Amino acid sequence: MRSTGEIYRERFPNIALMIEDKGTTLRWPEDSPVQFPADGKGNISGVGTQGAQYFAWSQVFKDGTRCIAATPLTRRYLSEMVSGLGDVYFLQVSTDRVAPRPAGKGLQVSTVPANSTGVTVGDRQFDMLPSGHDAPGAAVPPPVNRLDLDVRWLSVVPITDWVDPSRALHALLLVHSRYSAILQIILSRKVDEFQSLVPIALLVVSILFLIVELIALIIGVSLTRTITGAVHSLYHGTQRVMEGDFSNRIKVSGRDQLTDLARSFNTMTENLERLLAVAKEKERLQAELEIASEVQAQLYPKTIPIVRTLRVTGLCEPARMVSGDYYDYQNLADNRLAIAIGDVAGKGISAALLMATIQSAMRMELRSSLEMAAPSHVPRNGTRLSTARMVTELNQQLHATTAPEKFATFCIALYDDDSGVITYTNAGHLPPILIRNGDATRLDVNGTVVGAFPRSQYDESKIQLLSGDLLIWYTDGITEPENEYGEMFGEERLIELVAKHAASDDRKIIDTVMQAVRQWTGVPELSDDMTMLLARKQ
């Protein structure tokens, strides 16, 4: 069995290899006369020159390792590449003549004067002799007739200078042959055994190609019309949408992606039309809510009641634009003051309407009771001006005029400025808290909510207020908000906070409590309406 070296030498005579890795150099064969480049980086391949000798060589540089393979391009080797062609060799470079290169021009090939046997390529001159001391190449084939002349032609080959690989050089390759040899090489290719079928195959392929082209043309025209039609419909639809018309629909036909696109467009316009209607309705409701909020703001008392021994302060902060909480105070005859607070079940417009109904009904009851108590012989806190009777009539009126699920907690109190006695009826509302000398007392609850049951009975309670007493009415929006752990703010925290700031201004106490509730919940929006009333005995 032949070795790998013998196989390479048979194919590439005098081949030489070199490997450099971290200062170590390996050569094969060791006695090769080839002088490899001393240093170089990068991957290079082609024809190189070393003095007058030409080589076919290749250099690979990777990870610090350089590998070079080179084989001499001798006259015999070049001539035997194409058998029967003739003599092929590189011309040698003249050492005693250098032709000046014209400025500003590229590579030029010209012959030297008639008395010289050389050729000029750029700034290099070549003698019409083989380079180096090569052995003779193949003989030129003999002529087959008188017209079979010999042929000589030159070919410019780019080469690499091993001393300076970055320098671009050129060499001349000369071929000496005859016309008959060239024609014989061209025509002596072996004919395939199926060569006779080539024309038929070409004809069949041509026919098939024409059929395919015709089908492709038909499909292309049909597809183009479909695409352009769909695009035109989409463009027309988008123009209608830009004009604000969302009722336009694209005609849908087929099962392709363009049809799906048309369906998607129709779905989009339907959704836009629906969203536009919703947006208009929301805008209308928002405007109505703003009007309702303005109207409700007018229902709350605007001025502080003028009472000699009692100062009253109230505030309501709705969770939404309108509130279901209610508070009111009104001066009555004979130095008396009516104070009311309520909390309607639910939120929003319906709760706000019921709150307005309660206020209107309560004021009518107060007016009616005052008219009935007008004669001087009637005691000021007699049966005709009774908080229990007013709440009873309010309950019957609300039950008769509102839905069964609509109800409210309600508390009304009558304060006598001369005696300092406050008479009240608490209909299911949170018990008011009396702060006296730092101690808290919860007042009575005298009955159930108003508007739920037609025959509910209510009592009334009385309490004597002393100088410095602070009476607190509030809704569940103060005590029931929860923190992130589900713990309610609670009455105890309210009592502790009010008792701590009891010496402060009443409005400041209310603001402090509401701010504490917001911080307790930790969310920017209120979960329920917050309402608080303070009455301080002077």
GROMACS .gro file of C-alpha atoms in nm, residues 160-352:
model
  193
  160THR     CA    1   0.259   3.693  -0.451
  161ASP     CA    2   0.606   3.789  -0.348
  162TRP     CA    3   0.711   3.564  -0.059
  163VAL     CA    4   0.943   3.827   0.079
  164ASP     CA    5   0.665   4.090   0.087
  165PRO     CA    6   0.318   3.924   0.051
  166SER     CA    7   0.145   4.264   0.048
  167ARG     CA    8   0.325   4.357  -0.273
  168ALA     CA    9   0.113   4.294  -0.586
  169LEU     CA   10   0.314   4.141  -0.876
  170HIS     CA   11   0.236   3.983  -1.210
  171ALA     CA   12   0.394   3.700  -1.410
  172LEU     CA   13   0.367   3.594  -1.773
  173LEU     CA   14   0.264   3.241  -1.864
  174LEU     CA   15   0.357   3.138  -2.222
  175VAL     CA   16   0.184   2.857  -2.413
  176HIS     CA   17   0.345   2.714  -2.729
  177SER     CA   18   0.108   2.486  -2.925
  178ARG     CA   19  -0.063   2.427  -3.261
  179TYR     CA   20  -0.414   2.486  -3.388
  180SER     CA   21  -0.471   2.117  -3.444
  181ALA     CA   22  -0.375   2.034  -3.085
  182ILE     CA   23  -0.612   2.294  -2.947
  183LEU     CA   24  -0.902   2.169  -3.163
  184GLN     CA   25  -0.828   1.809  -3.077
  185ILE     CA   26  -0.843   1.885  -2.703
  186ILE     CA   27  -1.172   2.071  -2.743
  187LEU     CA   28  -1.331   1.798  -2.961
  188SER     CA   29  -1.184   1.495  -2.788
  189ARG     CA   30  -1.420   1.505  -2.488
  190LYS     CA   31  -1.587   1.173  -2.430
  191VAL     CA   32  -1.945   1.166  -2.546
  192ASP     CA   33  -2.199   1.040  -2.292
  193GLU     CA   34  -2.390   0.729  -2.394
  194PHE     CA   35  -2.715   0.920  -2.351
  195GLN     CA   36  -2.600   1.216  -2.558
  196SER     CA   37  -2.849   1.130  -2.832
  197LEU     CA   38  -3.133   1.192  -2.587
  198VAL     CA   39  -3.019   1.543  -2.507
  199PRO     CA   40  -3.207   1.718  -2.793
  200ILE     CA   41  -3.530   1.534  -2.708
  201ALA     CA   42  -3.487   1.613  -2.340
  202LEU     CA   43  -3.421   1.977  -2.420
  203LEU     CA   44  -3.735   1.988  -2.635
  204VAL     CA   45  -3.948   1.829  -2.362
  205VAL     CA   46  -3.805   2.062  -2.100
  206SER     CA   47  -3.871   2.360  -2.326
  207ILE     CA   48  -4.234   2.258  -2.379
  208LEU     CA   49  -4.283   2.196  -2.009
  209PHE     CA   50  -4.121   2.531  -1.934
  210LEU     CA   51  -4.361   2.708  -2.173
  211ILE     CA   52  -4.661   2.533  -2.014
  212VAL     CA   53  -4.544   2.624  -1.666
  213GLU     CA   54  -4.485   2.984  -1.774
  214LEU     CA   55  -4.836   3.001  -1.923
  215ILE     CA   56  -4.994   2.860  -1.607
  216ALA     CA   57  -4.784   3.092  -1.395
  217LEU     CA   58  -4.894   3.386  -1.609
  218ILE     CA   59  -5.262   3.296  -1.566
  219ILE     CA   60  -5.223   3.243  -1.191
  220GLY     CA   61  -5.020   3.561  -1.158
  221VAL     CA   62  -5.282   3.770  -1.340
  222SER     CA   63  -5.563   3.620  -1.132
  223LEU     CA   64  -5.372   3.663  -0.809
  224THR     CA   65  -5.277   4.018  -0.901
  225ARG     CA   66  -5.639   4.108  -0.969
  226THR     CA   67  -5.746   3.947  -0.640
  227ILE     CA   68  -5.475   4.125  -0.442
  228THR     CA   69  -5.530   4.463  -0.606
  229GLY     CA   70  -5.908   4.429  -0.558
  230ALA     CA   71  -5.868   4.341  -0.190
  231VAL     CA   72  -5.616   4.620  -0.137
  232HIS     CA   73  -5.849   4.867  -0.312
  233SER     CA   74  -6.138   4.761  -0.089
  234LEU     CA   75  -5.920   4.796   0.220
  235TYR     CA   76  -5.798   5.138   0.104
  236HIS     CA   77  -6.155   5.251   0.040
  237GLY     CA   78  -6.261   5.120   0.382
  238THR     CA   79  -5.975   5.296   0.561
  239GLN     CA   80  -6.063   5.621   0.384
  240ARG     CA   81  -6.421   5.588   0.508
  241VAL     CA   82  -6.295   5.521   0.860
  242MET     CA   83  -6.068   5.827   0.842
  243GLU     CA   84  -6.376   6.030   0.751
  244GLY     CA   85  -6.550   5.899   1.064
  245ASP     CA   86  -6.779   5.646   0.890
  246PHE     CA   87  -6.752   5.318   1.083
  247SER     CA   88  -7.058   5.160   0.919
  248ASN     CA   89  -6.872   5.065   0.600
  249ARG     CA   90  -6.815   4.691   0.552
  250ILE     CA   91  -6.593   4.512   0.299
  251LYS     CA   92  -6.748   4.238   0.087
  252VAL     CA   93  -6.604   3.903   0.195
  253SER     CA   94  -6.563   3.610  -0.043
  254GLY     CA   95  -6.316   3.321  -0.051
  255ARG     CA   96  -6.107   3.140   0.206
  256ASP     CA   97  -5.760   3.289   0.165
  257GLN     CA   98  -5.563   3.521   0.390
  258LEU     CA   99  -5.697   3.829   0.209
  259THR     CA  100  -6.048   3.716   0.303
  260ASP     CA  101  -5.938   3.679   0.664
  261LEU     CA  102  -5.791   4.028   0.644
  262ALA     CA  103  -6.124   4.164   0.515
  263ARG     CA  104  -6.311   3.988   0.797
  264SER     CA  105  -6.066   4.133   1.049
  265PHE     CA  106  -6.123   4.480   0.904
  266ASN     CA  107  -6.500   4.440   0.930
  267THR     CA  108  -6.466   4.317   1.289
  268MET     CA  109  -6.242   4.612   1.367
  269THR     CA  110  -6.489   4.866   1.226
  270GLU     CA  111  -6.775   4.699   1.417
  271ASN     CA  112  -6.576   4.721   1.739
  272LEU     CA  113  -6.480   5.081   1.667
  273GLU     CA  114  -6.844   5.169   1.600
  274ARG     CA  115  -6.948   5.001   1.923
  275LEU     CA  116  -6.667   5.166   2.120
  276LEU     CA  117  -6.756   5.504   1.973
  277ALA     CA  118  -7.115   5.459   2.086
  278VAL     CA  119  -6.996   5.353   2.431
  279ALA     CA  120  -6.760   5.651   2.444
  280LYS     CA  121  -7.040   5.890   2.349
  281GLU     CA  122  -7.267   5.735   2.610
  282LYS     CA  123  -6.991   5.756   2.869
  283GLU     CA  124  -6.933   6.119   2.778
  284ARG     CA  125  -7.303   6.188   2.815
  285LEU     CA  126  -7.316   6.011   3.151
  286GLN     CA  127  -7.006   6.197   3.262
  287ALA     CA  128  -7.170   6.526   3.174
  288GLU     CA  129  -7.483   6.422   3.363
  289LEU     CA  130  -7.272   6.315   3.660
  290GLU     CA  131  -7.102   6.652   3.663
  291ILE     CA  132  -7.439   6.823   3.660
  292ALA     CA  133  -7.563   6.589   3.935
  293SER     CA  134  -7.249   6.661   4.136
  294GLU     CA  135  -7.305   7.034   4.103
  295VAL     CA  136  -7.672   6.996   4.201
  296GLN     CA  137  -7.584   6.778   4.500
  297ALA     CA  138  -7.321   7.025   4.614
  298GLN     CA  139  -7.598   7.283   4.635
  299LEU     CA  140  -7.799   7.054   4.865
  300TYR     CA  141  -7.537   7.051   5.140
  301PRO     CA  142  -7.558   7.345   5.385
  302LYS     CA  143  -7.351   7.640   5.274
  303THR     CA  144  -7.341   7.843   5.596
  304ILE     CA  145  -7.266   7.752   5.956
  305PRO     CA  146  -7.577   7.776   6.173
  306ILE     CA  147  -7.583   8.064   6.418
  307VAL     CA  148  -7.634   7.918   6.766
  308ARG     CA  149  -7.510   8.080   7.080
  309THR     CA  150  -7.383   7.774   7.269
  310LEU     CA  151  -7.318   7.516   6.994
  311ARG     CA  152  -7.076   7.518   6.702
  312VAL     CA  153  -7.149   7.271   6.418
  313THR     CA  154  -6.905   7.169   6.140
  314GLY     CA  155  -6.969   6.910   5.869
  315LEU     CA  156  -6.790   6.771   5.561
  316CYS     CA  157  -6.865   6.503   5.299
  317GLU     CA  158  -6.611   6.355   5.055
  318PRO     CA  159  -6.778   6.133   4.794
  319ALA     CA  160  -6.604   5.819   4.668
  320ARG     CA  161  -6.739   5.901   4.322
  321MET     CA  162  -6.864   6.219   4.161
  322VAL     CA  163  -7.190   6.197   4.354
  323SER     CA  164  -7.247   6.076   4.707
  324GLY     CA  165  -7.508   5.869   4.891
  325ASP     CA  166  -7.421   6.028   5.225
  326TYR     CA  167  -7.637   6.306   5.366
  327TYR     CA  168  -7.591   6.566   5.634
  328ASP     CA  169  -7.782   6.884   5.708
  329TYR     CA  170  -7.843   7.142   5.981
  330GLN     CA  171  -8.107   7.412   5.999
  331ASN     CA  172  -8.195   7.686   6.244
  332LEU     CA  173  -8.545   7.660   6.392
  333ALA     CA  174  -8.759   7.901   6.587
  334ASP     CA  175  -8.712   7.960   6.963
  335ASN     CA  176  -8.329   7.915   6.953
  336ARG     CA  177  -8.336   7.558   6.836
  337LEU     CA  178  -8.119   7.378   6.580
  338ALA     CA  179  -8.197   7.064   6.375
  339ILE     CA  180  -7.904   6.839   6.286
  340ALA     CA  181  -7.939   6.537   6.052
  341ILE     CA  182  -7.708   6.278   5.899
  342GLY     CA  183  -7.780   5.974   5.683
  343ASP     CA  184  -7.621   5.705   5.468
  344VAL     CA  185  -7.809   5.565   5.167
  345ALA     CA  186  -7.750   5.202   5.072
  346GLY     CA  187  -7.544   5.182   4.751
  347LYS     CA  188  -7.344   5.436   4.553
  348GLY     CA  189  -7.372   5.644   4.242
  349ILE     CA  190  -7.668   5.822   4.084
  350SER     CA  191  -7.943   5.615   4.250
  351ALA     CA  192  -7.798   5.672   4.598
  352ALA     CA  193  -7.758   6.043   4.527
   0.00000   0.00000   0.00000
